[in-house]
Tab-separated table of C-alpha atoms and ligand atoms in Angstrom:
chain	number	residue	atom	x	y	z
A	14	UNK	CA	196.650	200.637	98.042
A	15	UNK	CA	195.939	204.197	96.986
A	16	UNK	CA	194.459	204.135	93.495
A	17	UNK	CA	193.642	207.062	91.210
A	18	UNK	CA	190.999	206.230	88.599
A	19	UNK	CA	190.407	208.668	85.733
A	20	UNK	CA	187.207	208.444	83.720
A	21	UNK	CA	187.006	210.226	80.347
A	22	UNK	CA	183.972	211.836	78.734
A	23	UNK	CA	182.559	208.705	77.086
A	24	UNK	CA	182.842	206.762	80.378
A	25	UNK	CA	180.563	209.292	82.102
A	26	UNK	CA	178.439	210.244	79.080
A	27	UNK	CA	175.082	209.835	80.854
A	28	UNK	CA	173.620	209.133	84.295
A	29	UNK	CA	173.514	205.405	83.632
A	30	UNK	CA	177.255	205.312	82.911
A	31	UNK	CA	177.995	207.525	85.930
A	32	UNK	CA	176.117	205.031	88.130
A	33	UNK	CA	178.104	202.120	86.650
A	34	UNK	CA	181.398	203.902	87.301
A	35	UNK	CA	180.265	204.667	90.866
A	36	UNK	CA	179.519	200.993	91.495
A	37	UNK	CA	182.972	199.998	90.228
A	38	UNK	CA	184.784	202.675	92.266
A	39	UNK	CA	182.822	201.634	95.378
A	40	UNK	CA	183.846	197.996	94.806
A	41	UNK	CA	187.488	199.093	94.531
A	42	UNK	CA	187.139	200.892	97.885
A	43	UNK	CA	185.433	197.872	99.472
A	44	UNK	CA	188.466	195.763	98.615
A	45	UNK	CA	190.377	197.891	101.133
A	46	UNK	CA	191.778	200.559	98.804
A	47	UNK	CA	191.764	204.312	99.137
A	48	UNK	CA	190.201	205.626	95.917
A	49	UNK	CA	190.490	208.987	94.180
A	50	UNK	CA	188.331	209.413	91.080
A	51	UNK	CA	189.236	212.080	88.519
A	52	UNK	CA	186.473	212.925	86.064
A	53	UNK	CA	186.111	214.637	82.705
A	54	UNK	CA	183.066	216.529	81.522
A	55	UNK	CA	180.308	214.343	80.068
A	56	UNK	CA	181.112	213.568	76.439
A	57	UNK	CA	180.405	216.544	74.137
A	58	UNK	CA	179.880	218.963	77.039
A	59	UNK	CA	183.170	220.875	76.715
A	60	UNK	CA	182.530	221.360	72.978
A	61	UNK	CA	178.962	222.485	73.668
A	62	UNK	CA	180.068	225.066	76.232
A	63	UNK	CA	182.942	226.312	74.060
A	64	UNK	CA	180.567	226.842	71.140
A	65	UNK	CA	178.200	228.894	73.301
A	66	UNK	CA	181.132	230.923	74.597
A	67	UNK	CA	182.495	231.633	71.125
A	68	UNK	CA	179.103	232.759	69.788
A	69	UNK	CA	178.990	235.490	72.412
A	70	UNK	CA	182.719	236.207	72.642
A	71	UNK	CA	182.899	237.075	68.933
A	72	UNK	CA	181.316	240.425	69.896
A	73	UNK	CA	183.947	241.354	72.520
A	74	UNK	CA	187.305	243.053	71.890
A	75	UNK	CA	189.211	241.747	74.928
A	76	UNK	CA	190.518	238.187	75.218
A	77	UNK	CA	187.669	235.863	76.136
A	78	UNK	CA	189.994	233.230	77.638
A	79	UNK	CA	189.441	233.997	81.332
A	80	UNK	CA	185.675	233.723	81.030
A	81	UNK	CA	185.893	230.712	78.699
A	82	UNK	CA	187.813	228.918	81.464
A	83	UNK	CA	185.151	229.861	84.004
A	84	UNK	CA	182.587	228.507	81.548
A	85	UNK	CA	184.120	225.248	80.349
A	86	UNK	CA	185.430	224.183	83.749
A	87	UNK	CA	181.783	223.742	84.801
A	88	UNK	CA	181.629	220.572	82.688
A	89	UNK	CA	183.961	218.746	85.073
A	90	UNK	CA	182.317	220.294	88.152
A	91	UNK	CA	178.950	218.845	87.094
A	92	UNK	CA	180.307	215.347	86.532
A	93	UNK	CA	182.138	215.349	89.877
A	94	UNK	CA	178.988	216.329	91.781
A	95	UNK	CA	176.893	213.731	89.909
A	96	UNK	CA	179.495	211.056	90.652
A	97	UNK	CA	179.498	211.924	94.375
A	98	UNK	CA	175.686	211.714	94.401
A	99	UNK	CA	175.813	208.340	92.625
A	100	UNK	CA	178.280	206.984	95.207
A	101	UNK	CA	176.316	208.330	98.175
A	102	UNK	CA	173.110	206.810	96.811
A	103	UNK	CA	174.659	203.322	96.975
A	104	UNK	CA	175.844	203.908	100.527
A	105	UNK	CA	179.465	204.774	99.727
A	106	UNK	CA	180.734	207.907	101.506
A	107	UNK	CA	182.062	210.300	98.870
A	108	UNK	CA	182.867	213.944	98.386
A	109	UNK	CA	183.477	215.971	95.219
A	110	UNK	CA	186.215	218.613	95.163
A	111	UNK	CA	187.031	221.201	92.506
A	112	UNK	CA	190.501	222.449	91.632
A	113	UNK	CA	189.956	225.632	93.629
A	114	UNK	CA	188.728	223.746	96.705
A	115	UNK	CA	191.852	221.583	96.609
A	116	UNK	CA	194.166	224.235	95.194
A	117	UNK	CA	195.464	222.637	92.034
A	118	UNK	CA	197.537	225.697	91.303
A	119	UNK	CA	198.498	226.655	87.741
A	120	UNK	CA	199.955	229.705	86.037
A	121	UNK	CA	197.503	232.291	84.650
A	122	UNK	CA	197.747	231.251	81.011
A	123	UNK	CA	194.031	230.695	80.446
A	124	UNK	CA	192.906	227.817	78.190
A	125	UNK	CA	196.336	226.176	78.358
A	126	UNK	CA	197.548	226.722	81.891
A	127	UNK	CA	200.531	224.819	83.279
A	128	UNK	CA	200.269	223.106	86.658
A	129	UNK	CA	202.605	224.366	89.389
A	130	UNK	CA	201.655	222.356	92.467
A	131	UNK	CA	198.791	220.523	94.139
A	132	UNK	CA	197.920	220.878	97.818
A	133	UNK	CA	197.109	217.427	99.166
A	134	UNK	CA	195.875	218.268	102.694
A	135	UNK	CA	192.148	218.296	101.948
A	136	UNK	CA	192.301	215.198	99.714
A	137	UNK	CA	194.146	213.181	102.364
A	138	UNK	CA	191.853	214.262	105.175
A	139	UNK	CA	188.766	213.260	103.152
A	140	UNK	CA	190.350	209.896	102.269
A	141	UNK	CA	191.165	209.315	105.935
A	142	UNK	CA	187.507	209.885	106.810
A	143	UNK	CA	186.655	206.963	104.529
A	144	UNK	CA	185.460	208.981	101.559
A	145	UNK	CA	186.031	208.310	97.924
A	146	UNK	CA	187.307	211.675	96.706
A	147	UNK	CA	186.052	212.778	93.302
A	148	UNK	CA	188.170	215.469	91.676
A	149	UNK	CA	187.467	217.588	88.628
A	150	UNK	CA	190.013	216.929	85.869
A	151	UNK	CA	191.095	219.630	83.410
A	152	UNK	CA	190.669	222.468	85.966
A	153	UNK	CA	193.165	224.556	87.831
A	154	UNK	CA	193.208	227.768	89.790
A	155	UNK	CA	195.848	230.479	89.535
A	156	UNK	CA	197.542	232.296	92.435
A	157	UNK	CA	194.806	234.985	92.318
A	158	UNK	CA	192.102	232.354	92.674
A	159	UNK	CA	190.886	232.598	89.065
A	160	UNK	CA	189.763	229.389	87.383
A	161	UNK	CA	191.971	228.010	84.613
A	162	UNK	CA	191.926	224.984	82.313
A	163	UNK	CA	194.983	223.061	81.195
A	164	UNK	CA	194.202	222.365	77.512
A	165	UNK	CA	191.914	219.944	75.676
A	166	UNK	CA	192.227	216.338	76.788
A	167	UNK	CA	193.897	217.576	79.973
A	168	UNK	CA	192.050	215.388	82.479
A	169	UNK	CA	194.568	212.584	81.923
A	170	UNK	CA	197.301	214.984	83.029
A	171	UNK	CA	195.273	216.090	86.060
A	172	UNK	CA	194.902	212.453	87.110
A	173	UNK	CA	198.600	211.649	86.818
A	174	UNK	CA	199.597	214.882	88.588
A	175	UNK	CA	197.219	214.036	91.453
A	176	UNK	CA	198.550	210.457	91.586
A	177	UNK	CA	202.114	211.809	91.745
A	178	UNK	CA	201.281	214.352	94.456
A	179	UNK	CA	199.558	211.677	96.576
A	180	UNK	CA	202.285	209.063	95.890
A	181	UNK	CA	199.512	206.763	94.666
A	182	UNK	CA	200.303	203.140	93.885
A	183	UNK	CA	198.886	203.483	90.386
A	184	UNK	CA	196.862	205.640	88.053
A	185	UNK	CA	194.203	203.902	85.965
A	186	UNK	CA	192.999	205.716	82.851
A	187	UNK	CA	189.570	204.501	81.700
A	188	UNK	CA	188.290	205.244	78.200
A	189	UNK	CA	186.279	203.493	75.492
A	190	UNK	CA	189.201	201.234	74.444
A	191	UNK	CA	190.687	198.423	76.508
A	192	UNK	CA	194.256	199.625	76.207
A	193	UNK	CA	196.927	200.825	73.804
A	194	UNK	CA	196.558	199.304	70.322
A	195	UNK	CA	199.085	199.006	67.514
A	196	UNK	CA	197.004	201.671	65.691
A	197	UNK	CA	193.767	203.529	66.420
A	198	UNK	CA	191.270	200.623	66.474
A	199	UNK	CA	188.633	202.992	65.102
A	200	UNK	CA	190.744	203.561	61.987
A	201	UNK	CA	192.696	200.340	61.419
A	202	UNK	CA	190.699	197.124	61.642
A	203	UNK	CA	193.815	194.963	62.024
A	204	UNK	CA	195.057	196.852	65.103
A	205	UNK	CA	196.090	194.571	67.976
A	206	UNK	CA	196.187	195.279	71.719
A	207	UNK	CA	199.546	195.786	73.417
A	208	UNK	CA	199.672	194.278	76.928
A	209	UNK	CA	202.617	196.226	78.274
A	210	UNK	CA	204.515	199.288	77.160
A	211	UNK	CA	207.158	201.681	78.444
A	212	UNK	CA	206.746	205.383	79.210
A	213	UNK	CA	209.093	206.245	76.385
A	214	UNK	CA	207.225	204.237	73.770
A	215	UNK	CA	203.836	205.501	74.956
A	216	UNK	CA	205.121	209.074	75.131
A	217	UNK	CA	206.192	208.975	71.483
A	218	UNK	CA	202.945	207.230	70.491
A	219	UNK	CA	200.768	209.726	72.369
A	220	UNK	CA	202.816	212.616	70.984
A	221	UNK	CA	202.243	211.165	67.523
A	222	UNK	CA	198.491	211.565	67.954
A	223	UNK	CA	197.176	208.383	69.625
A	224	UNK	CA	194.749	210.129	71.937
A	225	UNK	CA	194.127	207.112	74.210
A	226	UNK	CA	196.185	209.051	76.747
A	227	UNK	CA	197.512	212.602	76.664
A	228	UNK	CA	201.226	213.081	76.023
A	229	UNK	CA	201.735	215.389	79.026
A	230	UNK	CA	200.180	212.760	81.285
A	231	UNK	CA	202.736	210.181	80.135
A	232	UNK	CA	205.550	212.700	80.565
A	233	UNK	CA	204.510	213.332	84.178
A	234	UNK	CA	204.054	209.628	84.892
A	235	UNK	CA	207.589	208.951	83.682
A	236	UNK	CA	209.008	211.851	85.684
A	237	UNK	CA	207.394	210.703	88.934
A	238	UNK	CA	207.414	206.956	88.266
A	239	UNK	CA	203.625	206.612	88.450
A	240	UNK	CA	202.603	203.184	87.092
A	241	UNK	CA	199.855	203.675	84.487
A	242	UNK	CA	197.140	201.298	83.370
A	243	UNK	CA	195.014	201.979	80.311
A	244	UNK	CA	191.672	200.185	80.482
A	245	UNK	CA	188.158	200.159	79.091
A	246	UNK	CA	185.663	201.758	81.447
A	247	UNK	CA	183.363	199.484	83.464
A	248	UNK	CA	180.548	201.734	82.243
A	249	UNK	CA	181.246	200.659	78.648
A	250	UNK	CA	182.551	197.109	79.118
A	251	UNK	CA	179.737	194.543	78.864
A	252	UNK	CA	178.817	193.244	82.337
A	253	UNK	CA	180.515	196.149	84.132
A	254	UNK	CA	183.752	194.230	84.673
A	255	UNK	CA	187.176	195.381	83.504
A	256	UNK	CA	189.714	193.519	81.386
A	257	UNK	CA	193.446	193.707	81.941
A	258	UNK	CA	194.289	196.602	79.577
A	259	UNK	CA	197.807	197.916	78.985
A	260	UNK	CA	200.365	198.286	81.784
A	261	UNK	CA	202.851	201.098	81.368
A	262	UNK	CA	206.066	201.264	83.387
A	263	UNK	CA	209.730	202.104	83.063
A	264	UNK	CA	211.469	200.166	80.284
A	265	UNK	CA	212.782	196.843	81.531
A	266	UNK	CA	215.711	194.952	80.123
A	267	UNK	CA	213.556	191.969	79.228
A	268	UNK	CA	210.906	194.052	77.463
A	269	UNK	CA	210.405	192.942	73.908
A	270	UNK	CA	212.380	195.236	71.592
A	271	UNK	CA	209.677	195.418	68.935
A	272	UNK	CA	210.879	197.149	65.769
A	273	UNK	CA	207.601	199.004	65.201
A	274	UNK	CA	204.906	198.651	67.837
A	275	UNK	CA	202.463	201.426	66.841
A	276	UNK	CA	201.323	203.328	63.784
A	277	UNK	CA	199.722	206.641	64.778
A	278	UNK	CA	198.015	209.462	62.920
A	279	UNK	CA	196.804	212.971	63.572
A	280	UNK	CA	193.894	214.455	61.709
A	281	UNK	CA	193.754	217.999	62.959
A	282	UNK	CA	197.019	219.530	61.881
A	283	UNK	CA	197.667	222.359	59.472
A	284	UNK	CA	200.823	223.380	57.625
A	285	UNK	CA	202.169	226.891	57.084
A	286	UNK	CA	204.968	227.691	54.622
A	287	UNK	CA	206.884	230.963	54.638
A	288	UNK	CA	208.503	231.389	51.227
A	289	UNK	CA	211.794	233.080	50.345
A	290	UNK	CA	213.127	233.640	53.845
A	291	UNK	CA	216.449	235.530	53.582
A	292	UNK	CA	219.336	233.338	54.708
A	293	UNK	CA	220.741	235.164	57.724
A	294	UNK	CA	221.802	234.052	61.189
A	295	UNK	CA	218.933	234.321	63.676
A	296	UNK	CA	216.212	235.040	61.143
A	297	UNK	CA	214.256	231.830	61.644
A	298	UNK	CA	213.757	232.610	65.316
A	299	UNK	CA	211.886	235.764	64.278
A	300	UNK	CA	209.212	233.537	62.733
A	301	UNK	CA	208.907	231.219	65.722
A	302	UNK	CA	209.284	233.625	68.648
A	303	UNK	CA	205.891	235.323	68.139
A	304	UNK	CA	204.244	231.884	67.885
A	305	UNK	CA	205.876	230.750	71.129
A	306	UNK	CA	204.791	233.974	72.838
A	307	UNK	CA	201.216	233.289	71.744
A	308	UNK	CA	201.554	229.780	73.210
A	309	UNK	CA	201.116	228.145	69.805
A	310	UNK	CA	202.834	224.775	69.728
A	311	UNK	CA	204.837	224.168	66.585
A	312	UNK	CA	205.184	220.481	65.805
A	313	UNK	CA	207.313	219.679	62.760
A	314	UNK	CA	209.658	222.170	61.069
A	315	UNK	CA	211.376	221.857	57.711
A	316	UNK	CA	213.686	224.395	56.082
A	317	UNK	CA	214.501	223.958	52.372
A	318	UNK	CA	217.141	226.075	50.738
A	319	UNK	CA	215.334	227.282	47.623
A	320	UNK	CA	218.038	229.400	46.037
A	321	UNK	CA	221.462	230.654	47.118
A	322	UNK	CA	220.288	233.248	49.620
A	323	UNK	CA	216.671	232.274	50.261
A	324	UNK	CA	214.923	229.343	51.900
A	325	UNK	CA	211.370	228.093	52.486
A	326	UNK	CA	210.393	227.418	56.091
A	327	UNK	CA	207.413	225.086	56.639
A	328	UNK	CA	205.920	223.989	59.922
A	329	UNK	CA	202.849	222.261	61.314
A	330	UNK	CA	200.515	223.383	64.105
A	331	UNK	CA	197.179	222.270	65.534
A	332	UNK	CA	194.317	223.290	63.224
A	333	UNK	CA	192.539	225.458	65.820
A	334	UNK	CA	195.690	227.638	65.959
A	335	UNK	CA	195.810	228.158	62.176
A	336	UNK	CA	194.147	231.587	61.955
A	337	UNK	CA	196.267	233.138	64.709
A	338	UNK	CA	199.453	231.474	63.431
A	339	UNK	CA	198.820	232.787	59.892
A	340	UNK	CA	198.381	236.346	61.179
A	341	UNK	CA	201.597	236.165	63.223
A	342	UNK	CA	203.563	234.542	60.396
A	343	UNK	CA	202.416	237.182	57.904
A	344	UNK	CA	203.576	239.961	60.219
A	345	UNK	CA	206.922	238.203	60.777
A	346	UNK	CA	207.381	237.568	57.047
A	347	UNK	CA	206.875	241.260	56.278
A	348	UNK	CA	209.329	242.309	59.008
A	349	UNK	CA	212.131	239.998	57.866
A	350	UNK	CA	211.606	240.606	54.156
A	351	UNK	CA	210.389	237.105	53.341
A	352	UNK	CA	207.915	236.247	50.567
A	353	UNK	CA	204.411	234.795	50.586
A	354	UNK	CA	202.955	232.881	53.519
A	355	UNK	CA	200.914	229.875	52.390
A	356	UNK	CA	198.768	227.430	54.316
A	357	UNK	CA	197.583	223.882	53.773
A	358	UNK	CA	194.637	223.283	56.084
A	359	UNK	CA	194.393	219.531	55.695
A	360	UNK	CA	197.496	217.566	56.471
A	361	UNK	CA	197.952	214.448	58.560
A	362	UNK	CA	201.025	213.292	60.444
A	363	UNK	CA	201.654	209.551	60.285
A	364	UNK	CA	204.206	208.062	62.676
A	365	UNK	CA	205.723	204.696	63.400
A	366	UNK	CA	207.142	204.082	66.892
A	367	UNK	CA	209.158	201.197	68.308
A	368	UNK	CA	211.947	200.671	70.831
A	369	UNK	CA	213.611	198.235	68.432
A	370	UNK	CA	214.394	201.098	66.029
A	371	UNK	CA	217.302	202.088	68.253
A	372	UNK	CA	219.310	199.143	67.089
A	373	UNK	CA	217.993	198.697	63.532
A	374	UNK	CA	218.758	200.681	60.411
A	375	UNK	CA	216.468	200.893	57.397
A	376	UNK	CA	213.141	201.423	59.142
A	377	UNK	CA	212.619	204.897	57.670
A	378	UNK	CA	213.563	203.662	54.195
A	379	UNK	CA	210.973	200.889	54.409
A	380	UNK	CA	208.363	203.401	55.569
A	381	UNK	CA	209.041	205.725	52.608
A	382	UNK	CA	209.015	202.807	50.175
A	383	UNK	CA	205.677	201.573	51.549
A	384	UNK	CA	204.094	205.006	51.110
A	385	UNK	CA	205.602	205.435	47.638
A	386	UNK	CA	204.049	202.131	46.537
A	387	UNK	CA	200.657	203.563	47.537
A	388	UNK	CA	201.353	206.725	45.525
A	389	UNK	CA	201.424	208.877	48.684
A	390	UNK	CA	203.568	212.012	48.488
A	391	UNK	CA	205.600	212.859	51.625
A	392	UNK	CA	205.636	216.584	52.431
A	393	UNK	CA	207.766	216.609	55.591
A	394	UNK	CA	209.814	214.115	57.606
A	395	UNK	CA	211.092	214.054	61.167
A	396	UNK	CA	212.728	211.346	63.217
A	397	UNK	CA	213.704	210.580	66.788
A	398	UNK	CA	215.582	207.625	68.215
A	399	UNK	CA	212.427	205.475	68.298
A	400	UNK	CA	210.053	207.269	65.886
A	401	UNK	CA	209.717	208.280	62.240
A	402	UNK	CA	206.976	210.778	61.312
A	403	UNK	CA	205.845	212.039	57.933
A	404	UNK	CA	203.334	214.710	56.951
A	405	UNK	CA	201.011	213.824	54.083
A	406	UNK	CA	197.802	215.128	52.529
A	407	UNK	CA	195.020	214.260	54.986
A	408	UNK	CA	193.027	212.476	52.289
A	409	UNK	CA	195.596	209.636	52.300
A	410	UNK	CA	195.534	209.128	56.081
A	411	UNK	CA	193.520	205.885	56.157
A	412	UNK	CA	195.452	204.373	53.247
A	413	UNK	CA	198.805	205.234	54.860
A	414	UNK	CA	197.888	203.804	58.281
A	415	UNK	CA	196.637	200.552	56.744
A	416	UNK	CA	199.658	200.155	54.457
A	417	UNK	CA	202.196	200.826	57.243
A	418	UNK	CA	200.374	198.566	59.703
A	419	UNK	CA	200.432	195.818	57.090
A	420	UNK	CA	204.114	196.394	56.294
A	421	UNK	CA	205.399	196.527	59.879
A	422	UNK	CA	202.886	194.866	62.212
A	423	UNK	CA	200.337	192.513	60.617
B	513	ADP	P1	188.521	209.885	76.794
B	513	ADP	O1	187.370	210.656	76.236
B	513	ADP	O2	188.118	208.826	77.753
B	513	ADP	O3	189.637	210.741	77.296
B	513	ADP	P2	189.708	209.549	74.222
B	513	ADP	O4	188.608	209.601	73.201
B	513	ADP	O5	190.502	210.782	74.467
B	513	ADP	O6	189.113	209.020	75.588
B	513	ADP	O7	190.720	208.374	73.857
B	513	ADP	C1	190.267	207.098	73.454
B	513	ADP	C2	190.338	206.974	71.942
B	513	ADP	O8	191.698	206.966	71.534
B	513	ADP	C3	189.785	205.704	71.363
B	513	ADP	O9	188.417	205.788	71.111
B	513	ADP	C4	190.601	205.516	70.068
B	513	ADP	O10	189.829	205.852	68.917
B	513	ADP	C5	191.722	206.526	70.203
B	513	ADP	N1	193.039	205.967	69.852
B	513	ADP	C6	193.893	206.529	68.960
B	513	ADP	N2	194.983	205.786	68.824
B	513	ADP	C7	194.867	204.726	69.655
B	513	ADP	C8	195.702	203.600	69.963
B	513	ADP	N3	196.905	203.421	69.389
B	513	ADP	N4	195.237	202.709	70.870
B	513	ADP	C9	194.053	202.874	71.474
B	513	ADP	N5	193.216	203.920	71.218
B	513	ADP	C10	193.612	204.846	70.326
B	514	LIG	N1	186.705	217.950	79.128
B	514	LIG	C1	187.994	218.335	78.605
B	514	LIG	C2	188.029	218.168	77.107
B	514	LIG	O1	187.038	217.762	76.515
B	514	LIG	C3	189.132	217.621	79.262
B	514	LIG	C4	189.200	216.121	79.037
B	514	LIG	O2	188.187	215.493	78.710
B	514	LIG	O3	190.271	215.555	79.243
B	514	LIG	O4	189.008	218.475	76.483
B	515	MG	MG1	191.234	211.791	76.243
C-alpha cells in the first residue's frame, strides 16, 4: 500500500515526539508499505515566527506577505529535516523534500495561496529507491519560484493533495485526539468518539469549526475519493501504538442516519454590521466585492430590512481579518450612502450537523428552544441540508455547546 501520514504540530512538538513518529513510520514501511510523511511546524513555531515577522513588518509600507511566507515556511522545513534525521538514525532510509524541491505549485496569493498542481516525479523516484519521503506541509511555490503558504492549518490540505496526486491508498491525519468526536473533547466533557463518518458530514463539521481536520482537506479528499483516517499520534498515545480512530469515506447506504452527530463551535469570529444600506439592486455586492478582492472569507450573512428603503447587512469573518474588513466596509458604506459600520469582536458560531436532518423536520426549532431555555440570544442563523448554525455572544459558547450536546446527543 501507499500510505500518506500527516503529523500536526503537537505530534512533532519536540525531538522526543519526532523520534516516536519516526519509529512508527519506519514500522509502517517495514510492513511492506510505501510511506510518505507530511509534517507541520513544531507546535507554536508558526505563531512564534509570525510574531517576529509582524514586529519588524509594522515599520514597512509594502505588503509583508511575500517575506512572511519565506519566514513561516521554515517551520515545516525544520521539522521535515529533523524527521529525516530521526529516520536515518534508526537505519531507515529517508529523505526530506520541500515544496519547491517537489514543485507543489500554487498561485502567488501569499499567506493564503491556492494549490494548482503537484509534480510527483521526484517523490515517486525517492519512494522507489526505498526511502520514506518526508514532505513539508503548508508550503507551496509559485510559478516564479517564490515560496508561498496555503493558510493556517493548511498541512492537512497538503497531505490530502499529495495523497490524491500519488493515488495513495489512504491518508492518515495524526493529531492529539483519537478521531472525530461529537463535540470538541477539550470543551465538552460528554463528547463521544465517532468511528466512521462521511466526507459530507465531516466537511460540514470541519467548516463549522471542528479543527481536528481542515475543511479544504476534506473537500479535496471527497473530490478525489481519498479515504481519510483521523487518529491520535503515536508520539502522544501511551505506549506509542495507535488506536483505530475515525474512518472517513463516501456516504454508504447502510451508514447510520444520525439526526445530529456533532456540535461544533468557533471561537475566533467577528461580526460586522453595516447599518441603513439603501435598498437597491446590486448594492450589497458593493460591500462584499472589496472583501473578496482582499481574499477575506465571509462566513455568515444576514440582511434585515430595517425600514421601507433601508436594510442592515451583518456578516461574520475570521477575527484576524477584522481590522482590514472594517476599513473596507467603511469605505464601501460611504460610497453607497449607507450608515454606520459597527463591529462585535467576540462572537461564536455554534453548529449542529447530522445526515439524518435531511429527512427530519423540527431540528432547528429544537435547537432554538434549547438555547432560549439557557437564556442565550441568537444573533444570526444559517442552515444547509445537514447543518444548522447560529451566531451568539462568545461568552455563552461553553454553555451552548453543553446544552445542545445534552439535548441532541447525550
Ligand atoms: P494539529 O495541530 O495536529 O493539526 P489541531 O489542534 O489542528 O491538530 O486539531 C486537533 C484538535 O481539534 C483537538 O485538540 C481538539 O481540541 C479539536 N477539535 C475540535 N472539535 C473536535 C471534534 N469534534 N473532534 C475532535 N477534535 C476536535
Ligand atoms: N504550521 C501551520 C500552522 O500552524 C500549518 C499547519 O500546522 O497545518 O498553521
Ligand atoms: Mg490542524
